[in-house]
Short mmCIF file of C-alpha atoms in Angstrom, two decimals:
data_model
loop_
_atom_site.label_atom_id
_atom_site.label_comp_id
_atom_site.label_asym_id
_atom_site.label_seq_id
_atom_site.Cartn_x
_atom_site.Cartn_y
_atom_site.Cartn_z
CA UNK D 1 -12.09 22.27 -39.32
CA UNK D 2 -15.02 21.78 -36.95
CA UNK D 3 -16.17 24.91 -35.13
CA UNK D 4 -15.90 23.29 -31.70
CA UNK D 5 -12.18 22.67 -32.10
CA UNK D 6 -11.13 25.81 -34.00
CA UNK D 7 -7.86 26.82 -32.33
CA UNK D 8 -6.66 30.41 -32.18
CA UNK D 9 -3.29 31.85 -31.25
CA UNK D 10 -4.89 33.23 -28.09
CA UNK D 11 -6.01 29.71 -27.15
CA UNK D 12 -2.45 28.47 -27.46
CA UNK D 13 -1.06 31.37 -25.45
CA UNK D 14 -3.54 30.62 -22.66
CA UNK D 15 -2.69 26.92 -22.75
CA UNK D 16 1.00 27.70 -22.40
CA UNK D 17 0.37 28.98 -18.87
CA UNK D 18 -1.12 25.59 -17.92
CA UNK D 19 1.88 23.74 -19.30
CA UNK D 20 4.60 26.04 -17.97
CA UNK D 21 5.78 26.93 -21.50
CA UNK D 22 6.31 30.03 -23.61
CA UNK D 23 6.16 30.15 -27.41
CA UNK D 24 6.58 33.05 -29.83
CA UNK D 25 3.69 34.56 -31.73
CA UNK D 26 5.02 33.04 -34.95
CA UNK D 27 5.18 29.61 -33.35
CA UNK D 28 1.61 29.94 -32.11
CA UNK D 29 0.47 30.95 -35.58
CA UNK D 30 2.09 27.88 -37.12
CA UNK D 31 0.51 25.51 -34.59
CA UNK D 32 -2.98 27.02 -34.78
CA UNK D 33 -3.49 25.76 -38.29
CA UNK D 34 -2.61 22.11 -37.76
CA UNK D 35 -3.61 21.07 -34.25
CA UNK D 36 -6.88 19.61 -35.55
CA UNK D 37 -5.46 16.17 -36.36
CA UNK D 38 -3.92 15.83 -32.94
CA UNK D 39 -7.19 16.64 -31.20
CA UNK D 40 -9.20 14.43 -33.55
CA UNK D 41 -6.96 11.46 -32.79
CA UNK D 42 -7.34 12.03 -29.05
CA UNK D 43 -11.11 12.10 -29.38
CA UNK D 44 -11.10 8.92 -31.44
CA UNK D 45 -9.12 7.14 -28.74
CA UNK D 46 -11.49 8.35 -26.02
CA UNK D 47 -14.34 6.71 -27.88
CA UNK D 48 -12.76 3.30 -27.27
CA UNK D 49 -13.98 1.67 -24.06
CA UNK D 50 -10.99 0.78 -21.89
CA UNK D 51 -12.14 -1.09 -18.76
CA UNK D 52 -10.05 -0.83 -15.61
CA UNK D 53 -8.79 -4.35 -16.28
CA UNK D 54 -7.17 -3.38 -19.60
CA UNK D 55 -3.38 -3.26 -19.04
CA UNK D 56 -0.80 -1.03 -20.63
CA UNK D 57 1.43 -2.52 -23.32
CA UNK D 58 4.49 -1.06 -21.62
CA UNK D 59 5.43 -2.72 -18.35
CA UNK D 60 7.69 -1.59 -15.52
CA UNK D 61 10.54 -3.87 -14.47
CA UNK D 62 12.47 -2.78 -11.36
CA UNK D 63 15.53 -4.91 -12.15
CA UNK D 64 18.55 -2.97 -13.45
CA UNK D 65 20.95 -4.51 -16.00
CA UNK D 66 23.07 -7.21 -14.42
CA UNK D 67 20.62 -7.82 -11.57
CA UNK D 68 20.95 -11.25 -9.99
CA UNK D 69 17.92 -12.74 -8.30
CA UNK D 70 18.69 -13.92 -4.74
CA UNK D 71 19.05 -17.65 -4.35
CA UNK D 72 17.16 -19.78 -1.89
CA UNK D 73 13.54 -20.68 -1.40
CA UNK D 74 11.35 -21.77 1.48
CA UNK D 75 10.07 -20.41 4.78
CA UNK D 76 11.07 -21.58 8.25
CA UNK D 77 8.68 -20.18 10.87
CA UNK D 78 9.46 -19.87 14.54
CA UNK D 79 8.07 -22.54 16.86
CA UNK D 80 5.66 -21.16 19.42
CA UNK D 81 5.42 -22.82 22.83
CA UNK D 82 3.00 -20.31 24.30
CA UNK D 83 -0.05 -21.84 26.01
CA UNK D 84 -3.51 -20.96 24.73
CA UNK D 85 -4.87 -18.03 26.81
CA UNK D 86 -8.23 -18.21 28.53
CA UNK D 87 -9.25 -14.72 27.41
CA UNK D 88 -10.70 -14.35 23.91
CA UNK D 89 -9.07 -10.93 23.45
CA UNK D 90 -5.65 -12.42 24.17
CA UNK D 91 -6.32 -15.00 21.48
CA UNK D 92 -7.56 -12.37 19.02
CA UNK D 93 -4.38 -10.30 19.37
CA UNK D 94 -2.01 -13.27 19.16
CA UNK D 95 0.62 -13.47 16.45
CA UNK D 96 0.35 -15.87 13.53
CA UNK D 97 2.99 -18.27 14.90
CA UNK D 98 0.96 -18.58 18.12
CA UNK D 99 -2.38 -19.00 16.32
CA UNK D 100 -0.88 -21.49 13.88
CA UNK D 101 0.63 -23.57 16.69
CA UNK D 102 -2.63 -23.67 18.66
CA UNK D 103 -4.60 -24.78 15.61
CA UNK D 104 -1.99 -27.36 14.62
CA UNK D 105 -1.99 -28.83 18.14
CA UNK D 106 -5.78 -28.92 18.39
CA UNK D 107 -5.84 -26.48 21.31
CA UNK D 108 -7.81 -24.04 19.16
CA UNK D 109 -10.19 -24.70 16.30
CA UNK D 110 -10.52 -22.47 13.29
CA UNK D 111 -14.24 -22.17 14.00
CA UNK D 112 -13.66 -20.86 17.52
CA UNK D 113 -11.05 -18.40 16.28
CA UNK D 114 -13.35 -17.24 13.49
CA UNK D 115 -16.22 -16.80 15.96
CA UNK D 116 -13.95 -14.74 18.23
CA UNK D 117 -13.17 -12.35 15.39
CA UNK D 118 -16.79 -12.20 14.20
CA UNK D 119 -17.90 -11.34 17.75
CA UNK D 120 -15.30 -8.58 17.95
CA UNK D 121 -16.42 -7.23 14.58
CA UNK D 122 -20.01 -7.13 15.87
CA UNK D 123 -18.90 -5.28 19.00
CA UNK D 124 -16.33 -2.87 17.60
CA UNK D 125 -16.53 -2.85 13.81
CA UNK D 126 -19.21 -0.18 13.47
CA UNK D 127 -17.26 2.31 15.57
CA UNK D 128 -14.25 1.89 13.30
CA UNK D 129 -16.14 1.71 9.97
CA UNK D 130 -13.40 -0.65 8.79
CA UNK D 131 -15.44 -3.39 7.09
CA UNK D 132 -17.16 -2.85 3.76
CA UNK D 133 -18.70 -6.32 3.94
CA UNK D 134 -18.52 -9.13 6.50
CA UNK D 135 -19.25 -12.67 5.27
CA UNK D 136 -19.89 -14.73 8.43
CA UNK D 137 -21.55 -17.71 6.73
CA UNK D 138 -18.72 -18.06 4.23
CA UNK D 139 -16.12 -17.59 6.96
CA UNK D 140 -17.61 -20.24 9.22
CA UNK D 141 -17.96 -22.67 6.32
CA UNK D 142 -14.29 -22.16 5.40
CA UNK D 143 -13.29 -22.55 9.05
CA UNK D 144 -15.23 -25.80 9.34
CA UNK D 145 -13.51 -27.09 6.21
CA UNK D 146 -10.11 -26.32 7.73
CA UNK D 147 -11.10 -28.06 10.98
CA UNK D 148 -12.18 -31.12 8.99
CA UNK D 149 -8.76 -31.24 7.36
CA UNK D 150 -7.13 -30.88 10.76
CA UNK D 151 -9.10 -33.83 12.11
CA UNK D 152 -7.87 -35.82 9.13
CA UNK D 153 -4.27 -35.02 9.92
CA UNK D 154 -3.87 -32.46 7.11
CA UNK D 155 -2.40 -29.02 7.80
CA UNK D 156 -1.92 -26.60 4.90
CA UNK D 157 0.77 -24.52 6.58
CA UNK D 158 1.15 -21.48 8.84
CA UNK D 159 -2.10 -19.88 7.64
CA UNK D 160 -4.23 -23.01 8.06
CA UNK D 161 -7.53 -21.93 9.60
CA UNK D 162 -6.42 -18.33 10.16
CA UNK D 163 -9.11 -15.65 9.52
CA UNK D 164 -8.12 -12.55 7.55
CA UNK D 165 -9.54 -9.36 6.04
CA UNK D 166 -9.23 -8.51 2.34
CA UNK D 167 -8.96 -4.97 1.02
CA UNK D 168 -12.12 -4.29 -0.96
CA UNK D 169 -10.42 -3.68 -4.27
CA UNK D 170 -9.84 -7.42 -4.84
CA UNK D 171 -12.57 -9.39 -6.56
CA UNK D 172 -14.45 -11.97 -4.52
CA UNK D 173 -16.93 -14.10 -6.42
CA UNK D 174 -20.49 -13.23 -5.43
CA UNK D 175 -19.43 -10.63 -2.84
CA UNK D 176 -19.68 -6.91 -3.49
CA UNK D 177 -16.31 -5.40 -4.39
CA UNK D 178 -17.00 -1.68 -4.46
CA UNK D 179 -13.50 -0.13 -4.48
CA UNK D 180 -14.74 2.29 -1.79
CA UNK D 181 -16.34 4.46 -4.47
CA UNK D 182 -19.99 5.32 -5.12
CA UNK D 183 -20.04 4.38 -8.84
CA UNK D 184 -19.00 0.82 -7.95
CA UNK D 185 -20.76 0.17 -4.65
CA UNK D 186 -23.07 -2.44 -6.24
CA UNK D 187 -20.34 -4.15 -8.27
CA UNK D 188 -20.41 -7.95 -7.76
CA UNK D 189 -17.59 -9.86 -9.51
CA UNK D 190 -18.01 -13.35 -10.93
CA UNK D 191 -14.49 -14.58 -10.15
CA UNK D 192 -11.92 -14.38 -7.36
CA UNK D 193 -8.72 -12.38 -7.54
CA UNK D 194 -5.56 -14.47 -7.77
CA UNK D 195 -4.51 -13.72 -4.18
CA UNK D 196 -7.91 -14.88 -2.89
CA UNK D 197 -7.27 -18.25 -4.52
CA UNK D 198 -3.72 -18.39 -3.12
CA UNK D 199 -4.86 -17.60 0.42
CA UNK D 200 -7.63 -20.20 0.19
CA UNK D 201 -5.06 -22.77 -0.93
CA UNK D 202 -2.92 -21.80 2.07
CA UNK D 203 -5.87 -22.46 4.39
CA UNK D 204 -6.71 -18.87 5.32
CA UNK D 205 -10.33 -18.03 6.17
CA UNK D 206 -11.91 -14.94 4.58
CA UNK D 207 -13.86 -12.87 7.14
CA UNK D 208 -14.90 -10.19 4.66
CA UNK D 209 -13.82 -7.09 2.81
CA UNK D 210 -11.98 -4.29 4.59
CA UNK D 211 -12.58 -0.70 3.62
CA UNK D 212 -10.39 1.50 1.48
CA UNK D 213 -10.49 5.14 0.64
CA UNK D 214 -12.40 5.63 -2.61
CA UNK D 215 -10.35 4.35 -5.56
CA UNK D 216 -7.40 3.52 -3.30
CA UNK D 217 -6.74 6.90 -1.73
CA UNK D 218 -7.21 8.05 1.87
CA UNK D 219 -9.76 6.67 4.37
CA UNK D 220 -13.02 8.23 3.11
CA UNK D 221 -15.32 5.75 1.39
CA UNK D 222 -18.99 5.55 0.47
CA UNK D 223 -19.85 4.17 3.91
CA UNK D 224 -18.07 6.78 6.01
CA UNK D 225 -14.57 7.38 7.36
CA UNK D 226 -12.47 4.47 8.63
CA UNK D 227 -11.13 5.24 12.11
CA UNK D 228 -7.81 4.84 13.88
CA UNK D 229 -8.40 2.48 16.86
CA UNK D 230 -6.04 4.59 18.99
CA UNK D 231 -7.99 7.80 18.38
CA UNK D 232 -11.50 7.41 17.02
CA UNK D 233 -11.63 11.12 16.20
CA UNK D 234 -9.26 10.71 13.27
CA UNK D 235 -9.18 8.58 10.17
CA UNK D 236 -6.92 5.55 9.88
CA UNK D 237 -5.10 6.98 6.84
CA UNK D 238 -5.15 4.99 3.66
CA UNK D 239 -5.77 3.69 1.29
CA UNK D 240 -5.57 0.31 3.06
CA UNK D 241 -7.60 1.97 5.78
CA UNK D 242 -9.78 -0.90 6.92
CA UNK D 243 -6.99 -3.46 6.70
CA UNK D 244 -4.81 -1.51 9.13
CA UNK D 245 -7.67 -0.47 11.42
CA UNK D 246 -9.15 -3.97 11.69
CA UNK D 247 -5.76 -5.59 12.29
CA UNK D 248 -4.76 -3.03 14.92
CA UNK D 249 -8.09 -3.52 16.72
CA UNK D 250 -7.84 -7.32 16.79
CA UNK D 251 -10.74 -7.88 14.37
CA UNK D 252 -8.74 -10.29 12.19
CA UNK D 253 -5.44 -12.12 12.39
CA UNK D 254 -4.01 -10.24 9.42
CA UNK D 255 -5.20 -8.32 6.40
CA UNK D 256 -4.21 -7.65 2.82
CA UNK D 257 -3.34 -4.16 1.62
CA UNK D 258 -2.02 -2.54 -1.51
CA UNK D 259 0.41 0.30 -2.03
CA UNK D 260 0.89 2.69 -4.90
CA UNK D 261 2.38 5.48 -2.83
CA UNK D 262 2.14 4.78 0.92
CA UNK D 263 -1.14 2.86 1.08
CA UNK D 264 0.31 0.03 3.20
CA UNK D 265 2.92 1.99 5.12
CA UNK D 266 0.87 5.12 5.88
CA UNK D 267 -2.07 3.39 7.62
CA UNK D 268 0.47 1.16 9.38
CA UNK D 269 2.21 4.30 10.62
CA UNK D 270 -1.05 5.72 11.93
CA UNK D 271 -2.65 2.55 13.33
CA UNK D 272 0.52 0.94 14.67
CA UNK D 273 0.42 -2.16 12.49
CA UNK D 274 3.31 -3.86 10.72
CA UNK D 275 3.05 -3.46 6.98
CA UNK D 276 5.20 -5.10 4.32
CA UNK D 277 5.28 -3.61 0.84
CA UNK D 278 6.99 -6.27 -1.26
CA UNK D 279 9.17 -5.71 -4.30
CA UNK D 280 7.17 -4.61 -7.34
CA UNK D 281 6.11 -7.65 -9.35
CA UNK D 282 6.47 -10.25 -6.59
CA UNK D 283 2.73 -10.58 -5.84
CA UNK D 284 0.02 -10.89 -8.49
CA UNK D 285 -2.46 -8.05 -8.85
CA UNK D 286 -4.80 -10.01 -11.14
CA UNK D 287 -8.41 -9.46 -10.15
CA UNK D 288 -7.59 -6.28 -8.26
CA UNK D 289 -8.56 -2.73 -9.12
CA UNK D 290 -5.83 -0.92 -11.04
CA UNK D 291 -4.81 2.54 -9.93
CA UNK D 292 -1.33 2.81 -11.46
CA UNK D 293 -0.03 -0.01 -13.63
CA UNK D 294 3.64 0.74 -13.00
CA UNK D 295 3.31 1.29 -9.25
CA UNK D 296 0.61 -0.88 -7.64
CA UNK D 297 1.89 -3.51 -5.17
CA UNK D 298 0.17 -6.04 -2.89
CA UNK D 299 1.29 -6.92 0.63
CA UNK D 300 0.28 -7.97 4.15
CA UNK D 301 -0.69 -5.83 7.13
CA UNK D 302 -0.11 -7.64 10.41
CA UNK D 303 0.67 -7.19 14.11
CA UNK D 304 4.19 -8.55 13.94
CA UNK D 305 7.15 -8.77 11.58
CA UNK D 306 7.25 -12.56 11.28
CA UNK D 307 3.54 -12.54 10.47
CA UNK D 308 4.20 -10.51 7.32
CA UNK D 309 6.75 -13.06 6.13
CA UNK D 310 4.34 -15.96 6.61
CA UNK D 311 1.64 -14.17 4.62
CA UNK D 312 4.04 -13.10 1.87
CA UNK D 313 5.11 -16.72 1.44
CA UNK D 314 1.51 -17.61 0.57
CA UNK D 315 1.14 -14.66 -1.84
CA UNK D 316 4.47 -14.97 -3.64
CA UNK D 317 4.50 -16.23 -7.21
CA UNK D 318 4.45 -15.23 -10.86
CA UNK D 319 1.11 -14.92 -12.63
CA UNK D 320 0.62 -14.64 -16.40
CA UNK D 321 -2.59 -12.71 -15.81
CA UNK D 322 -0.56 -9.82 -14.36
CA UNK D 323 1.75 -8.35 -17.00
CA UNK D 324 3.87 -6.79 -14.26
CA UNK D 325 4.42 -10.13 -12.53
CA UNK D 326 7.99 -11.34 -11.97
CA UNK D 327 8.99 -14.89 -11.05
CA UNK D 328 11.04 -14.59 -7.88
CA UNK D 329 11.91 -17.06 -5.11
CA UNK D 330 11.13 -16.14 -1.51
CA UNK D 331 13.36 -17.41 1.25
CA UNK D 332 12.77 -16.52 4.89
CA UNK D 333 14.04 -18.12 8.07
CA UNK D 334 12.42 -16.60 11.17
CA UNK D 335 15.52 -17.61 13.11
CA UNK D 336 17.92 -16.05 10.62
CA UNK D 337 20.88 -14.00 11.81
CA UNK D 338 21.52 -10.33 11.08
CA UNK D 339 25.22 -10.71 11.73
CA UNK D 340 27.31 -8.70 9.31
CA UNK D 341 24.47 -6.50 8.07
CA UNK D 342 25.17 -2.92 7.09
CA UNK D 343 22.29 -0.56 7.77
CA UNK D 344 22.29 2.90 6.25
CA UNK D 345 20.51 6.07 7.24
CA UNK D 346 20.11 9.52 5.73
CA UNK D 347 21.37 11.97 8.41
CA UNK D 348 18.93 14.71 7.41
CA UNK D 349 16.01 12.35 8.10
CA UNK D 350 16.85 12.37 11.80
CA UNK D 351 17.34 16.12 12.13
CA UNK D 352 14.62 18.78 11.79
CA UNK D 353 11.17 17.23 11.79
CA UNK D 354 12.29 13.92 13.29
CA UNK D 355 10.66 12.77 16.53
CA UNK D 356 12.11 11.26 19.67
CA UNK D 357 10.63 7.95 18.54
CA UNK D 358 12.53 8.19 15.25
CA UNK D 359 15.85 8.88 16.96
CA UNK D 360 15.24 6.15 19.55
CA UNK D 361 14.64 3.66 16.73
CA UNK D 362 17.98 4.57 15.16
CA UNK D 363 19.67 4.13 18.54
CA UNK D 364 17.94 0.77 18.88
CA UNK D 365 19.32 -0.30 15.50
CA UNK D 366 22.83 0.56 16.69
CA UNK D 367 22.33 -1.70 19.70
CA UNK D 368 21.60 -4.69 17.47
CA UNK D 369 25.26 -5.15 16.62
CA UNK D 370 24.86 -4.32 12.94
CA UNK D 371 27.04 -1.72 11.26
CA UNK D 372 25.07 1.54 11.01
CA UNK D 373 26.47 3.99 8.46
CA UNK D 374 25.54 7.31 6.90
CA UNK D 375 24.47 7.22 3.26
CA UNK D 376 23.34 9.83 0.77
CA UNK D 377 21.27 10.09 -2.38
CA UNK D 378 21.94 12.34 -5.39
CA UNK D 379 20.11 15.65 -5.63
CA UNK D 380 17.27 14.81 -8.01
CA UNK D 381 13.70 16.19 -8.25
CA UNK D 382 12.17 13.03 -6.77
CA UNK D 383 8.87 14.77 -6.07
CA UNK D 384 8.39 15.43 -9.79
CA UNK D 385 7.65 11.72 -10.20
CA UNK D 386 4.29 12.36 -8.53
CA UNK D 387 2.99 13.47 -11.92
CA UNK D 388 3.27 9.84 -13.04
CA UNK D 389 0.81 8.87 -10.28
CA UNK D 390 -1.59 11.59 -11.37
CA UNK D 391 -1.40 10.58 -15.03
CA UNK D 392 -1.79 6.83 -14.52
CA UNK D 393 -4.59 7.21 -11.98
CA UNK D 394 -6.43 9.67 -14.22
CA UNK D 395 -6.12 7.21 -17.11
CA UNK D 396 -7.43 4.34 -14.96
CA UNK D 397 -10.59 6.31 -14.21
CA UNK D 398 -10.86 8.53 -17.25
CA UNK D 399 -14.51 7.70 -17.75
CA UNK D 400 -15.39 9.21 -14.36
CA UNK D 401 -13.89 12.52 -15.47
CA UNK D 402 -15.38 12.49 -18.96
CA UNK D 403 -18.88 11.47 -17.84
CA UNK D 404 -19.10 13.59 -14.70
CA UNK D 405 -19.44 10.54 -12.44
CA UNK D 406 -16.50 11.91 -10.47
CA UNK D 407 -19.04 14.27 -8.88
CA UNK D 408 -20.63 11.30 -7.08
CA UNK D 409 -17.54 10.64 -4.95
CA UNK D 410 -17.92 11.82 -1.35
CA UNK D 411 -14.47 13.38 -1.03
CA UNK D 412 -14.26 16.49 -3.22
CA UNK D 413 -11.45 18.52 -1.61
CA UNK D 414 -8.70 20.12 -3.69
CA UNK D 415 -6.42 17.16 -3.04
CA UNK D 416 -9.05 14.48 -3.71
CA UNK D 417 -9.20 12.32 -6.83
CA UNK D 418 -11.86 14.25 -8.80
CA UNK D 419 -9.83 17.47 -8.89
CA UNK D 420 -6.56 15.55 -9.33
CA UNK D 421 -7.94 13.58 -12.28
CA UNK D 422 -9.14 16.77 -13.97
CA UNK D 423 -5.83 18.56 -13.49
CA UNK D 424 -3.98 15.56 -14.91
CA UNK D 425 -5.57 16.20 -18.31
CA UNK D 426 -3.19 19.16 -18.58
CA UNK D 427 -0.04 17.12 -17.97
CA UNK D 428 2.31 17.01 -20.94
CA UNK D 429 2.92 13.70 -22.70
CA UNK D 430 6.44 14.84 -23.51
CA UNK D 431 7.08 15.57 -19.83
CA UNK D 432 5.67 12.14 -19.01
CA UNK D 433 8.27 10.48 -21.20
CA UNK D 434 10.94 12.60 -19.56
CA UNK D 435 9.65 11.52 -16.14
CA UNK D 436 10.20 7.94 -17.20
CA UNK D 437 13.81 8.83 -17.91
CA UNK D 438 14.09 10.54 -14.53
CA UNK D 439 12.70 7.36 -13.00
CA UNK D 440 15.64 5.50 -14.54
CA UNK D 441 18.06 7.86 -12.83
CA UNK D 442 16.29 7.25 -9.52
CA UNK D 443 16.50 3.49 -10.09
CA UNK D 444 20.25 3.85 -10.61
CA UNK D 445 20.57 6.01 -7.48
CA UNK D 446 18.84 3.48 -5.21
CA UNK D 447 20.64 0.57 -6.84
CA UNK D 448 23.93 2.26 -6.00
CA UNK D 449 22.85 2.93 -2.42
CA UNK D 450 21.75 -0.67 -1.84
CA UNK D 451 25.03 -1.91 -3.25
CA UNK D 452 26.62 -0.31 -0.17
CA UNK D 453 24.09 -1.31 2.53
CA UNK D 454 21.71 -4.19 3.18
CA UNK D 455 18.95 -1.93 4.44
CA UNK D 456 18.03 1.69 5.06
CA UNK D 457 16.29 2.84 8.25
CA UNK D 458 14.28 6.02 8.60
CA UNK D 459 10.98 7.71 9.47
CA UNK D 460 7.97 7.06 7.25
CA UNK D 461 8.59 10.34 5.38
CA UNK D 462 12.39 9.91 5.17
CA UNK D 463 13.69 12.39 2.59
CA UNK D 464 12.65 11.20 -0.86
CA UNK D 465 12.30 7.52 0.09
CA UNK D 466 8.51 7.22 0.17
CA UNK D 467 8.31 8.45 -3.41
CA UNK D 468 11.64 7.15 -4.68
CA UNK D 469 11.34 3.56 -3.41
CA UNK D 470 7.77 3.20 -4.67
CA UNK D 471 8.92 4.22 -8.13
CA UNK D 472 11.95 1.93 -8.07
CA UNK D 473 9.95 -0.98 -6.68
CA UNK D 474 12.12 -1.63 -3.61
CA UNK D 475 10.49 -3.36 -0.63
CA UNK D 476 9.65 -1.55 2.59
CA UNK D 477 8.82 -2.90 6.04
CA UNK D 478 7.09 -0.49 8.41
CA UNK D 479 6.79 -1.45 12.08
CA UNK D 480 5.71 0.17 15.30
CA UNK D 481 8.57 1.94 17.08
CA UNK D 482 6.90 3.78 19.97
CA UNK D 483 4.17 6.25 20.92
CA UNK D 484 3.58 9.99 20.89
CA UNK D 485 1.03 12.39 22.35
CA UNK D 486 -0.63 14.11 19.39
CA UNK D 487 -3.73 16.05 18.52
CA UNK D 488 -6.15 14.63 15.98
CA UNK D 489 -4.50 14.53 12.55
CA UNK D 490 -5.94 15.88 9.32
CA UNK D 491 -6.46 13.64 6.28
CA UNK D 492 -3.66 12.91 3.85
CA UNK D 493 -3.81 14.86 0.62
CA UNK D 494 -2.41 15.24 -2.88
CA UNK D 495 -3.27 18.93 -2.88
CA UNK D 496 -0.91 21.54 -4.35
CA UNK D 497 0.67 18.81 -6.46
CA UNK D 498 2.38 17.03 -3.58
CA UNK D 499 1.77 14.33 -1.00
CA UNK D 500 0.99 15.16 2.62
CA UNK D 501 0.20 12.68 5.38
CA UNK D 502 -1.87 14.88 7.68
CA UNK D 503 -0.87 17.41 10.31
CA UNK D 504 -1.76 17.24 14.01
CA UNK D 505 -4.42 19.78 14.97
CA UNK D 506 -4.87 21.79 18.18
CA UNK D 507 -7.12 20.26 20.82
CA UNK D 508 -7.19 17.13 22.99
CA UNK D 509 -4.11 14.93 22.68
CA UNK D 510 -4.08 11.17 22.33
CA UNK D 511 -1.44 8.50 22.78
CA UNK D 512 -0.95 7.12 19.28
CA UNK D 513 1.64 4.78 17.76
CA UNK D 514 4.55 5.91 15.62
CA UNK D 515 6.54 3.65 13.35
CA UNK D 516 9.87 3.31 11.60
CA UNK D 517 10.55 2.15 8.06
CA UNK D 518 13.15 -0.29 6.77
CA UNK D 519 13.91 -0.44 3.06
CA UNK D 520 15.85 -3.27 1.43
CA UNK D 521 17.25 -4.50 -1.86
CA UNK D 522 15.06 -5.78 -4.65
CA UNK D 523 13.55 -9.21 -3.84
CA UNK D 524 15.52 -9.39 -0.59
CA UNK D 525 12.58 -9.29 1.81
CA UNK D 526 13.80 -12.24 3.87
CA UNK D 527 16.90 -10.41 5.10
CA UNK D 528 14.83 -7.27 5.71
CA UNK D 529 12.40 -9.24 7.86
CA UNK D 530 15.21 -10.61 10.01
CA UNK D 531 16.39 -7.06 10.68
CA UNK D 532 12.80 -6.05 11.43
CA UNK D 533 12.38 -8.91 13.90
CA UNK D 534 15.52 -7.91 15.78
CA UNK D 535 14.41 -4.28 15.89
CA UNK D 536 10.92 -5.29 16.98
CA UNK D 537 12.35 -7.24 19.92
CA UNK D 538 14.62 -4.37 20.90
CA UNK D 539 11.84 -1.76 20.79
CA UNK D 540 9.38 -4.06 22.63
CA UNK D 541 6.19 -2.13 21.84
CA UNK D 542 4.47 -4.36 19.25
CA UNK D 543 2.38 -6.18 21.88
CA UNK D 544 0.57 -3.08 23.20
CA UNK D 545 -3.11 -2.71 22.26
CA UNK D 546 -5.46 0.21 21.66
CA UNK D 547 -7.90 0.91 24.47
CA UNK D 548 -11.05 -0.27 22.74
CA UNK D 549 -13.85 -2.26 24.40
CA UNK D 550 -13.05 -5.96 24.62
#
């Protein structure tokens, strides 16, 4: 046995404290003599280079036995009759149906719209630190190509000529894709991610890469801290930090985000955008940075509910290059009825800790004419599933921990990735398997709940839903519900082995948006969007803008 891995009974006793276990002295004695092979095998595996793009052989499938995929396919947008405004800011903040109608009619060219956004980025972008890279030449060339098609009588659909921002964890050929992290800030991919190709085929114009918190967590990246347009003293939350900030500030028509555990919905909550986290497997992740193979999801961040449906229609589709991909139809009619819907809520979510905005949103749902009913979830340790996030993320970036490159990341707090990755090395593999079994129980629990209701409404941090629904793969739509006066909020954190979203501090108070979440059944985003549209109209706050320079 090599000297550097000679194991004593005292070593085992000390390790037990890290694992929350207790063995007898005799059991420690028996293990001490034959742990060598186990350690040797682990070291042999670590010697194998596993790039971030290497998938796991096991794949997560959110569909329970007997699941039936919804029928129907196709998207029917609303028809905008709004006249083109004279003011560029009014154009910049317009919804996708408006922008699409103006471009289709010839009232607005893609080039002019792209120039409006590029000018706003020049004027405001630096103060928000929300763009990792802006590609004006590429954007204008793509806009001109869309205008040429328009002149020829060809329109590619609702996103034809519409400029967007792309979260900087998706590969873009020839453009730096740095994942927000110092070790990758000079990384230039040779190919485009699948969703980049899909959006190009749909006619969308790429403005550039929006920032993300390093390695898809929080809003701190190698270029600074991405800001909330409603309060520049605080970060925009994350990890889709730049996508939410830029969209809220009118620096793009829409943006693409990703969510492992709140990375679309949390910045949408803070910045007042509308974020749609689709069902796990609906949108390809090929060509994107992997954080957690069984949890990562891709979705749109927009300024309106219908906008998210139009973008999702372009992104939807199975992809053999993503082992988690699931072939699923997407049907959405912007004029669809919500008649007969049953909407559930967890009573405790609207009690202690709930805000006036939360309760007003529930009251608004009752006014829609849907049936609003109380529901419940079984008492399970939902928060324990967080250890799966820690383990998968630590595996994705193991080389940073083993080489010491984790020290180069700017954010080094207790709850930041470097410390979290290191702690994850002490997670038990046996417990990890048991967590997978717990995940099955949670899948059954949510499947049972959604057999009783069409949707669930609640605050962003409703009971266990942020964690539970991300692990079950259910879709979530988060939309602006109102405003509150708050002090500057602290960063989100994974410290102390749990997720926090940032607490308001003492000091000057700012008027900032607050949102409400809607969760729906697997692959039933269309119905969820109809409910969201009705709620958006009832709340009537989506059109308000942050007070930034025009």
